[in-house]
Amino acid sequence: MLHWIQYLRGYVTVRVWGYSVERLLNLCGNHDVLVWDIEDHGDYHTMHISIAGFFALKPLLKKTGTRVAVTGKYGLPFFVSQMWRRKLFVAGLFGCIFFWCLASRFIWDIQIEGNFALTEDVLMDYLEEQGVHTAMKKSGLDIGALEQELREDYDLITWTSVQLRGTTLLIHIKENDMPQYDNRNTAQTEKGMDLVAGKDGVVTYIITRSGVPLVSCGDSVQKGDVLVSGAVPVYNEDTTVRRYQYVEADADITLSYARNLSLEEEIAYDEKCYTGETIEIPVVGTGEKEVAFRFRKVPYAFYDTSEEKKQVQLLDHLYLPFYYGSRTVQEYEIVSKMHTEEEMKTLLQERFRKIISTLNEKGVQIAEKNVTIKKNEKKWVLHARMQLEESAVKLAPTTVTEPVENSGQEDSQTD
Amino acid sequence: MESLKLPKDTMLGAAIVTITGNREVFIENYKGILEYTTESIVLQGKNAKICFEGSGLSIDYYTNEDMKISGKIDALRYI
């Protein structure tokens, strides 16, 4: 306690030498000058003395014929005057503390843990929609509500824990490991679903698992025709329909249909030839706006521009809305060229092969194909006639409904 | 005088010396410092001089009435 008072009021250490130090000490005592920690070093004495005491010392020194020299200054008054000389430093210190306090009121980082099926991007976009983002105020965040919204909006999430750790928002979720069942189909089954042809064609294969097949192998069908009905009739004894049992029709059906295809390729073509002339322009930007450090026009007639940008990043996740990079402008010339026969062939075949592989990816099988290539001076044309097989069927709500049921009832009444 | 039970130091002006072990001395009612070195400190009492002898003696603090000395004390003599 005494030390604190001494520090607050300030004191100096002095070295005293001369004729009679003892007399000086006595005078100090009589004049209420506070002196402590007096030590004898033979030639001189050292002591601690309060600031006020030091100024009262002058007449006493004269009287006793001793001399004094200050060896150290301690305490708050000296510290303050020292800091007063370093105004900018103190201002910086306070500015730093102020900024620190201000910045700690915001969320600067969002971390998500425990997500497997839901990617971090999806959750981040969702949080953005909910108004939760980096650089938002902590006070604007309702943790309980956010936890609840996460659970409600994603069926996959079974448990959530949101916590603020410093300026980091930590979101911990647990996903449901159990498989999810889709209840929509069972709901619609009550109304009944038909299988309908998605294309014109000939039925080449049909195996029905549920429903009533209305076509057989070899039948021609048109787009929209019902192939398997989802209304299974229940008959009376006299083979009239009593009522319908509605199911979701399910069958393996293959439709065969012809498709014509023609691909054209011109022999003459333009090619981009880069001249090797490039210009690099540094770019700095924020948000939508950007500044390119070039004020003259690009001197090329034809050119490509490509940009490479990097965003300013502070921590792992904290990106500031500033980016920098460079824009490269490459000059090119357009040169007219002619394909050789070999090139034309491979070009056309490559395009045709791509079409076939996309068909295969869709599950379409090619039963037959007949390819011819016609040449003339300007272009080559590839004609292909293909017989395709595909299970082109769609589910549609069954059209057989109540009126039929009513007529059935009427029938039974007439009986 | 005895029957009044007044404190003797105030009545007689006598110095009170409290010695803790041999390392610390607390003196009240002294009149002044006569000599101060690391080996000896001589104080003026009302009727006698008080002399502390030892080594590494230093004055922790002092006011007009009291004083605290620390260091190794070998002897206390009244001269």
Coordinates of C-alpha atoms in Angstrom, one line a residue:
Chain A
M1 CA 0.0 0.0 0.0
L2 CA 2.8 2.4 1.0
H3 CA 4.6 1.5 -2.2
W4 CA 1.5 2.4 -4.3
I5 CA 1.2 5.8 -2.6
Q6 CA 4.9 6.4 -3.1
Y7 CA 4.6 5.4 -6.8
L8 CA 1.5 7.6 -7.3
R9 CA 3.1 10.6 -5.7
G10 CA 6.5 10.0 -7.3
Y11 CA 10.0 10.0 -5.8
V12 CA 13.6 10.3 -6.7
T13 CA 16.7 8.5 -5.6
V14 CA 19.5 10.9 -4.7
R15 CA 23.2 10.7 -3.8
V16 CA 24.2 13.0 -1.0
W17 CA 27.8 13.9 0.0
G18 CA 29.5 16.6 1.9
Y19 CA 30.4 17.9 5.4
S20 CA 27.6 16.5 7.6
V21 CA 24.9 14.2 6.2
E22 CA 23.6 13.4 9.7
R23 CA 22.8 17.1 10.2
L24 CA 20.9 17.1 6.9
L25 CA 18.9 14.1 8.1
N26 CA 18.0 15.8 11.3
L27 CA 16.9 18.9 9.5
C28 CA 14.9 16.8 7.1
G29 CA 13.1 15.3 10.0
N30 CA 12.4 18.7 11.6
H31 CA 11.1 20.1 8.3
D32 CA 8.8 17.2 7.6
V33 CA 10.7 16.1 4.5
L34 CA 10.1 12.4 3.9
V35 CA 13.3 10.4 3.4
W36 CA 13.6 6.6 3.4
D37 CA 15.9 3.8 2.5
I38 CA 19.1 5.6 3.6
E39 CA 22.3 3.7 2.9
D40 CA 25.9 4.6 3.7
H41 CA 28.4 3.9 0.9
G42 CA 31.4 5.4 2.7
D43 CA 32.0 8.5 0.6
Y44 CA 28.4 9.2 -0.1
H45 CA 24.9 8.3 1.1
T46 CA 22.0 7.3 -1.1
M47 CA 18.4 7.9 -0.2
H48 CA 14.9 8.0 -1.5
I49 CA 13.0 11.3 -1.3
S50 CA 9.6 12.5 -2.3
I51 CA 9.3 15.1 -5.1
A52 CA 7.9 17.7 -2.8
G53 CA 10.7 16.9 -0.3
F54 CA 13.4 17.2 -3.0
F55 CA 12.3 20.8 -3.7
A56 CA 12.3 21.7 0.0
L57 CA 15.8 20.3 0.3
K58 CA 17.6 23.3 -1.3
P59 CA 17.9 25.6 1.8
L60 CA 18.8 22.7 4.0
L61 CA 21.7 21.7 1.7
K62 CA 23.0 25.2 1.9
K63 CA 22.9 25.2 5.7
T64 CA 24.6 21.8 6.1
G65 CA 27.2 22.2 3.3
T66 CA 26.2 19.0 1.6
R67 CA 25.5 18.4 -2.1
V68 CA 22.9 16.3 -3.8
A69 CA 22.6 14.6 -7.2
V70 CA 19.6 12.9 -8.6
T71 CA 20.3 9.3 -9.8
G72 CA 16.8 8.1 -10.7
K73 CA 13.2 9.2 -11.1
Y74 CA 10.3 6.9 -10.3
G75 CA 6.6 7.1 -10.1
L76 CA 3.5 8.2 -12.0
P77 CA 4.3 12.0 -12.4
F78 CA 7.5 11.1 -14.2
F79 CA 5.8 8.4 -16.3
V80 CA 3.0 10.9 -17.3
S81 CA 5.5 13.6 -18.4
Q82 CA 7.5 11.0 -20.3
M83 CA 4.3 9.8 -22.1
W84 CA 3.4 13.5 -22.7
R85 CA 6.5 13.8 -24.8
R86 CA 5.4 10.6 -26.8
K87 CA 1.9 11.8 -27.6
L88 CA 1.7 9.8 -30.9
F89 CA 2.7 6.6 -29.2
V90 CA 0.1 7.1 -26.5
A91 CA -2.5 8.0 -29.1
G92 CA -1.6 4.9 -31.0
L93 CA -1.8 2.8 -27.9
F94 CA -5.3 4.1 -27.0
G95 CA -6.3 3.8 -30.7
C96 CA -5.2 0.2 -30.7
I97 CA -7.1 -0.6 -27.5
F98 CA -10.2 1.2 -28.9
F99 CA -10.0 -0.7 -32.2
W100 CA -9.5 -4.0 -30.3
C101 CA -12.6 -3.4 -28.2
L102 CA -14.5 -2.4 -31.3
A103 CA -13.4 -5.3 -33.4
S104 CA -14.2 -7.8 -30.7
R105 CA -17.8 -6.9 -30.9
F106 CA -18.0 -8.5 -34.4
I107 CA -17.8 -12.1 -35.7
W108 CA -14.7 -12.5 -37.9
D109 CA -14.7 -16.2 -38.6
I110 CA -17.3 -18.9 -39.0
Q111 CA -16.2 -22.5 -38.6
I112 CA -18.5 -25.5 -39.3
E113 CA -17.8 -28.9 -37.8
G114 CA -19.4 -32.3 -38.1
N115 CA -20.8 -31.9 -41.6
F116 CA -20.3 -34.7 -44.1
A117 CA -23.2 -34.8 -46.5
L118 CA -23.9 -31.0 -46.4
T119 CA -20.9 -29.2 -47.8
E120 CA -19.5 -26.1 -46.1
D121 CA -20.4 -24.0 -49.1
V122 CA -24.1 -25.0 -48.8
L123 CA -24.1 -24.2 -45.1
M124 CA -22.3 -20.9 -45.6
D125 CA -24.8 -19.9 -48.3
Y126 CA -27.6 -20.8 -46.0
L127 CA -26.1 -18.8 -43.1
E128 CA -25.7 -15.9 -45.5
E129 CA -29.4 -16.1 -46.3
Q130 CA -30.2 -16.1 -42.6
G131 CA -28.2 -12.9 -42.2
V132 CA -25.3 -14.6 -40.5
H133 CA -22.0 -13.7 -42.1
T134 CA -18.5 -12.5 -41.1
A135 CA -18.2 -8.9 -40.0
M136 CA -21.6 -9.0 -38.4
K137 CA -22.2 -7.7 -34.9
K138 CA -22.3 -10.3 -32.2
S139 CA -25.3 -8.7 -30.6
G140 CA -27.3 -9.2 -33.9
L141 CA -27.0 -13.0 -33.6
D142 CA -29.6 -15.1 -31.9
I143 CA -27.8 -18.3 -31.2
G144 CA -30.9 -20.2 -30.0
A145 CA -32.9 -19.2 -33.1
L146 CA -30.1 -20.1 -35.4
E147 CA -29.8 -23.6 -33.9
Q148 CA -33.5 -24.1 -34.3
E149 CA -33.6 -22.9 -37.9
L150 CA -30.7 -25.1 -38.8
R151 CA -32.6 -28.2 -37.5
E152 CA -35.9 -27.2 -39.0
D153 CA -34.6 -26.3 -42.5
Y154 CA -32.4 -29.4 -42.9
D155 CA -34.0 -32.7 -42.1
L156 CA -30.5 -34.2 -42.3
I157 CA -29.3 -32.3 -39.3
T158 CA -30.3 -33.9 -36.0
W159 CA -28.3 -31.9 -33.5
T160 CA -26.8 -28.4 -33.6
S161 CA -24.6 -26.4 -31.2
V162 CA -23.7 -22.9 -32.0
Q163 CA -21.3 -21.1 -29.8
L164 CA -19.3 -17.9 -29.9
R165 CA -15.6 -18.4 -29.0
G166 CA -14.0 -15.0 -29.0
T167 CA -14.8 -13.6 -32.4
T168 CA -15.2 -17.0 -34.0
L169 CA -18.7 -18.5 -34.5
L170 CA -18.4 -22.2 -34.0
I171 CA -21.2 -24.3 -35.5
H172 CA -21.2 -27.9 -34.6
I173 CA -23.8 -30.1 -36.3
K174 CA -24.6 -33.8 -36.3
E175 CA -26.1 -35.4 -39.4
N176 CA -28.6 -38.2 -39.5
D177 CA -26.8 -41.5 -40.3
M178 CA -30.0 -43.4 -40.9
P179 CA -31.2 -43.5 -44.5
Q180 CA -34.0 -41.1 -45.4
Y181 CA -37.2 -42.3 -46.8
D182 CA -39.1 -40.3 -49.3
N183 CA -42.8 -40.3 -48.4
R184 CA -44.0 -38.5 -51.5
N185 CA -44.4 -41.6 -53.7
T186 CA -46.5 -43.4 -51.2
A187 CA -48.8 -40.4 -50.9
Q188 CA -49.4 -40.3 -54.6
T189 CA -50.0 -44.0 -54.9
E190 CA -53.4 -43.6 -53.3
K191 CA -54.4 -41.8 -56.5
G192 CA -52.6 -44.3 -58.8
M193 CA -49.9 -43.7 -61.3
D194 CA -49.8 -44.8 -65.0
L195 CA -46.7 -45.4 -67.1
V196 CA -46.9 -43.3 -70.2
A197 CA -44.8 -43.4 -73.4
G198 CA -42.3 -40.6 -73.6
K199 CA -41.7 -41.0 -77.3
D200 CA -43.3 -42.4 -80.4
G201 CA -42.0 -45.9 -81.2
V202 CA -42.5 -49.7 -81.1
V203 CA -42.6 -51.7 -77.9
T204 CA -39.8 -54.2 -78.0
Y205 CA -39.7 -55.4 -74.4
I206 CA -42.2 -55.3 -71.6
I207 CA -42.2 -56.9 -68.1
T208 CA -44.8 -55.5 -65.7
R209 CA -44.3 -55.6 -62.0
S210 CA -47.4 -53.7 -60.9
G211 CA -50.3 -52.3 -62.8
V212 CA -52.2 -53.5 -65.9
P213 CA -50.2 -53.7 -69.1
L214 CA -52.2 -52.2 -72.0
V215 CA -49.6 -52.9 -74.8
S216 CA -47.6 -55.9 -75.8
C217 CA -44.3 -56.5 -77.7
G218 CA -44.5 -55.3 -81.2
D219 CA -47.2 -52.7 -80.6
S220 CA -46.7 -49.2 -82.0
V221 CA -47.3 -46.5 -79.5
Q222 CA -47.4 -42.7 -79.7
K223 CA -46.1 -40.2 -77.2
G224 CA -48.5 -39.9 -74.3
D225 CA -50.1 -43.3 -74.7
V226 CA -50.7 -45.2 -71.5
L227 CA -48.6 -48.3 -71.5
V228 CA -49.3 -49.7 -68.0
S229 CA -52.3 -48.5 -66.1
G230 CA -52.1 -47.8 -62.4
A231 CA -55.8 -48.6 -62.0
V232 CA -56.2 -52.3 -61.4
P233 CA -59.8 -53.3 -61.8
V234 CA -61.6 -55.5 -59.4
Y235 CA -64.3 -57.5 -61.2
N236 CA -67.7 -58.6 -60.2
E237 CA -68.8 -62.2 -60.9
D238 CA -70.3 -61.1 -64.2
T239 CA -66.9 -59.6 -65.2
T240 CA -68.1 -56.1 -64.8
V241 CA -65.8 -53.8 -63.0
R242 CA -66.7 -53.3 -59.4
R243 CA -64.1 -50.9 -58.4
Y244 CA -60.5 -49.9 -59.1
Q245 CA -57.5 -50.5 -56.9
Y246 CA -55.0 -47.8 -57.5
V247 CA -51.2 -48.6 -57.6
E248 CA -48.1 -47.0 -58.9
A249 CA -47.4 -48.8 -62.2
D250 CA -44.0 -50.3 -62.4
A251 CA -42.6 -52.1 -65.5
D252 CA -39.4 -52.5 -67.6
I253 CA -40.4 -51.3 -71.1
T254 CA -38.1 -50.7 -74.0
L255 CA -39.3 -48.5 -76.9
S256 CA -37.6 -48.7 -80.3
Y257 CA -37.6 -45.7 -82.6
A258 CA -35.7 -44.4 -85.6
R259 CA -33.6 -41.2 -85.5
N260 CA -32.0 -39.3 -88.3
L261 CA -28.9 -37.2 -87.7
S262 CA -26.9 -35.0 -90.0
L263 CA -23.7 -33.2 -89.1
E264 CA -22.1 -30.5 -91.2
E265 CA -18.5 -29.3 -91.2
E266 CA -17.1 -26.6 -93.5
I267 CA -13.7 -27.2 -95.0
A268 CA -12.6 -23.5 -94.6
Y269 CA -12.0 -22.3 -91.1
D270 CA -10.6 -19.3 -89.2
E271 CA -7.8 -19.9 -86.8
K272 CA -6.6 -17.7 -84.0
C273 CA -2.9 -17.2 -84.2
Y274 CA -1.3 -15.6 -81.1
T275 CA 1.4 -13.1 -82.2
G276 CA 3.1 -13.4 -78.9
E277 CA 2.5 -9.7 -78.1
T278 CA 1.2 -9.4 -74.6
I279 CA 0.5 -6.6 -72.1
E280 CA 0.3 -7.1 -68.4
I281 CA -1.9 -4.6 -66.5
P282 CA -2.0 -4.7 -62.7
V283 CA -5.5 -4.6 -61.3
V284 CA -6.8 -3.6 -57.8
G285 CA -10.4 -3.8 -56.9
T286 CA -13.0 -4.0 -54.2
G287 CA -16.4 -5.6 -54.7
E288 CA -17.8 -4.7 -58.2
K289 CA -15.4 -1.9 -58.9
E290 CA -11.9 -2.3 -60.1
V291 CA -9.1 -0.1 -61.2
A292 CA -6.6 -1.1 -64.0
F293 CA -3.3 0.7 -64.0
R294 CA -3.3 1.5 -67.7
F295 CA -4.6 4.7 -69.1
R296 CA -3.8 4.2 -72.8
K297 CA -5.8 2.1 -75.2
V298 CA -4.8 -1.4 -76.0
P299 CA -3.1 -1.1 -79.5
Y300 CA -4.3 -4.4 -80.8
A301 CA -7.1 -5.1 -83.3
F302 CA -8.0 -8.5 -82.0
Y303 CA -7.1 -9.6 -78.5
D304 CA -8.0 -11.9 -75.6
T305 CA -8.0 -10.8 -72.0
S306 CA -7.6 -13.0 -69.1
E307 CA -7.5 -12.0 -65.4
E308 CA -5.9 -13.5 -62.4
K309 CA -7.1 -12.2 -59.1
K310 CA -6.3 -12.9 -55.5
Q311 CA -8.4 -11.9 -52.5
V312 CA -6.8 -10.3 -49.5
Q313 CA -6.9 -12.9 -46.7
L314 CA -6.3 -12.4 -43.0
L315 CA -6.9 -15.7 -41.3
D316 CA -7.9 -19.1 -42.7
H317 CA -11.4 -18.1 -43.4
L318 CA -11.4 -14.4 -43.2
Y319 CA -11.4 -12.8 -46.6
L320 CA -11.4 -9.0 -46.9
P321 CA -13.4 -7.6 -49.8
F322 CA -10.3 -6.4 -51.6
Y323 CA -8.5 -8.2 -54.4
Y324 CA -5.4 -7.6 -56.5
G325 CA -4.0 -9.3 -59.6
S326 CA -3.1 -8.8 -63.2
R327 CA -4.9 -8.6 -66.5
T328 CA -3.1 -10.2 -69.4
V329 CA -3.9 -8.9 -72.9
Q330 CA -2.8 -11.2 -75.7
E331 CA -2.9 -10.1 -79.4
Y332 CA -4.0 -12.6 -82.1
E333 CA -4.5 -12.6 -85.8
I334 CA -7.2 -14.4 -87.7
V335 CA -5.8 -16.8 -90.4
S336 CA -8.0 -18.6 -92.9
K337 CA -7.1 -22.2 -93.3
M338 CA -8.5 -25.3 -95.0
H339 CA -8.9 -28.7 -93.3
T340 CA -7.4 -31.7 -95.0
E341 CA -9.5 -34.7 -95.9
E342 CA -8.0 -36.6 -93.0
E343 CA -8.8 -33.8 -90.5
M344 CA -12.4 -33.5 -91.9
K345 CA -13.0 -37.2 -91.3
T346 CA -11.7 -37.2 -87.8
L347 CA -13.6 -34.0 -87.0
L348 CA -16.9 -35.4 -88.1
Q349 CA -16.3 -38.8 -86.5
E350 CA -15.3 -37.2 -83.3
R351 CA -18.5 -35.2 -83.2
F352 CA -20.6 -38.2 -84.0
R353 CA -18.8 -40.3 -81.4
K354 CA -19.6 -37.6 -78.8
I355 CA -23.3 -37.7 -79.7
I356 CA -23.3 -41.5 -79.3
S357 CA -21.5 -41.5 -76.0
T358 CA -24.0 -38.9 -74.6
L359 CA -26.9 -41.2 -75.8
N360 CA -25.2 -44.1 -74.1
E361 CA -24.9 -42.1 -70.9
K362 CA -28.7 -41.5 -71.0
G363 CA -29.3 -45.2 -71.2
V364 CA -30.1 -45.3 -74.9
Q365 CA -29.0 -48.3 -76.8
I366 CA -28.2 -48.3 -80.5
A367 CA -29.7 -51.3 -82.3
E368 CA -28.7 -50.3 -85.8
K369 CA -26.8 -47.4 -87.4
N370 CA -26.2 -46.5 -91.0
V371 CA -23.6 -43.7 -91.5
T372 CA -22.8 -42.0 -94.8
I373 CA -20.6 -39.0 -95.5
K374 CA -21.2 -36.7 -98.5
K375 CA -18.5 -34.4 -99.7
N376 CA -18.6 -31.3 -101.8
E377 CA -16.3 -28.4 -102.4
K378 CA -17.3 -26.3 -99.4
K379 CA -18.4 -28.8 -96.8
W380 CA -18.8 -32.3 -95.7
V381 CA -22.1 -33.7 -94.4
L382 CA -22.4 -36.8 -92.2
H383 CA -25.8 -38.5 -92.4
A384 CA -26.6 -41.1 -89.8
R385 CA -29.8 -43.2 -89.6
M386 CA -30.0 -45.0 -86.2
Q387 CA -32.5 -47.3 -84.6
L388 CA -32.5 -46.5 -80.9
E389 CA -33.9 -48.5 -78.0
E390 CA -34.7 -46.7 -74.8
S391 CA -37.0 -47.1 -71.8
A392 CA -38.7 -43.8 -72.6
V393 CA -41.5 -43.9 -70.1
K394 CA -42.9 -41.4 -67.6
L395 CA -45.1 -41.6 -64.6
A396 CA -48.4 -39.8 -64.8
P397 CA -51.5 -39.7 -62.6
T398 CA -53.9 -42.3 -63.7
T399 CA -56.8 -41.1 -65.8
V400 CA -59.2 -43.9 -64.8
T401 CA -61.2 -42.3 -61.9
E402 CA -64.5 -42.1 -60.1
P403 CA -67.1 -42.0 -63.0
V404 CA -66.1 -45.6 -63.9
E405 CA -66.5 -46.6 -60.3
N406 CA -70.0 -45.1 -60.2
S407 CA -71.1 -46.9 -63.3
G408 CA -69.8 -50.1 -61.7
Q409 CA -72.1 -49.4 -58.7
E410 CA -75.0 -48.7 -61.0
D411 CA -74.4 -52.0 -62.6
S412 CA -74.5 -53.8 -59.3
Q413 CA -77.7 -51.9 -58.5
T414 CA -79.4 -53.1 -61.7
D415 CA -78.5 -56.6 -60.8
Chain B
M1 CA 3.8 9.6 39.4
E2 CA 3.5 5.9 39.6
S3 CA 0.0 6.0 40.9
L4 CA -1.2 8.1 37.9
K5 CA -0.2 5.3 35.6
L6 CA 0.7 7.7 32.8
P7 CA 3.0 6.4 30.1
K8 CA 6.5 7.0 31.1
D9 CA 7.9 7.9 27.7
T10 CA 5.7 10.9 27.4
M11 CA 6.3 12.0 31.0
L12 CA 10.0 11.5 31.1
G13 CA 10.7 11.9 27.4
A14 CA 12.5 8.6 27.4
A15 CA 13.3 6.8 24.2
I16 CA 11.6 3.4 23.5
V17 CA 13.8 0.9 21.6
T18 CA 12.2 -2.2 20.1
I19 CA 14.6 -4.8 18.8
T20 CA 13.3 -7.6 16.6
G21 CA 15.9 -10.4 16.6
N22 CA 19.2 -8.8 15.7
R23 CA 18.1 -7.5 12.3
E24 CA 15.6 -4.8 13.0
V25 CA 15.4 -1.9 15.4
F26 CA 12.5 0.5 16.0
I27 CA 13.2 3.7 18.0
E28 CA 10.6 6.1 19.2
N29 CA 11.1 9.4 21.0
Y30 CA 14.6 10.2 19.8
K31 CA 15.8 13.7 19.4
G32 CA 18.2 13.5 16.5
I33 CA 20.8 11.7 14.5
L34 CA 24.4 12.2 15.6
E35 CA 26.3 9.8 13.4
Y36 CA 25.4 7.4 10.6
T37 CA 27.7 4.9 9.0
T38 CA 27.2 1.2 8.0
E39 CA 28.9 0.1 11.3
S40 CA 27.3 2.4 13.8
I41 CA 24.3 4.7 14.3
V42 CA 24.3 7.1 17.1
L43 CA 21.1 8.8 18.1
Q44 CA 20.5 11.6 20.7
G45 CA 18.0 10.7 23.4
K46 CA 16.7 13.1 26.1
N47 CA 19.3 12.2 28.7
A48 CA 21.7 9.8 26.9
K49 CA 23.0 9.0 23.5
I50 CA 22.0 5.6 22.1
C51 CA 24.5 3.8 20.0
F52 CA 23.8 0.9 17.7
E53 CA 26.8 -1.1 16.5
G54 CA 26.8 -3.7 13.8
S55 CA 27.3 -4.1 10.1
G56 CA 25.3 -3.2 7.0
L57 CA 23.2 -0.8 8.9
S58 CA 20.7 1.3 7.0
I59 CA 17.8 3.6 7.8
D60 CA 14.6 2.3 6.3
Y61 CA 12.7 5.4 7.2
Y62 CA 12.6 8.1 9.8
T63 CA 10.4 10.9 10.9
N64 CA 10.7 13.4 13.7
E65 CA 9.5 10.9 16.3
D66 CA 10.5 7.5 15.2
M67 CA 13.0 5.6 13.1
K68 CA 13.5 2.1 11.7
I69 CA 16.9 0.6 11.3
S70 CA 17.7 -2.7 9.6
G71 CA 21.0 -4.6 9.3
K72 CA 23.0 -6.9 11.5
I73 CA 23.1 -5.5 15.1
D74 CA 25.9 -6.5 17.4
A75 CA 25.5 -4.1 20.4
L76 CA 23.4 -1.4 21.9
R77 CA 25.1 1.0 24.2
Y78 CA 24.0 4.0 26.1
I79 CA 26.8 6.6 26.3

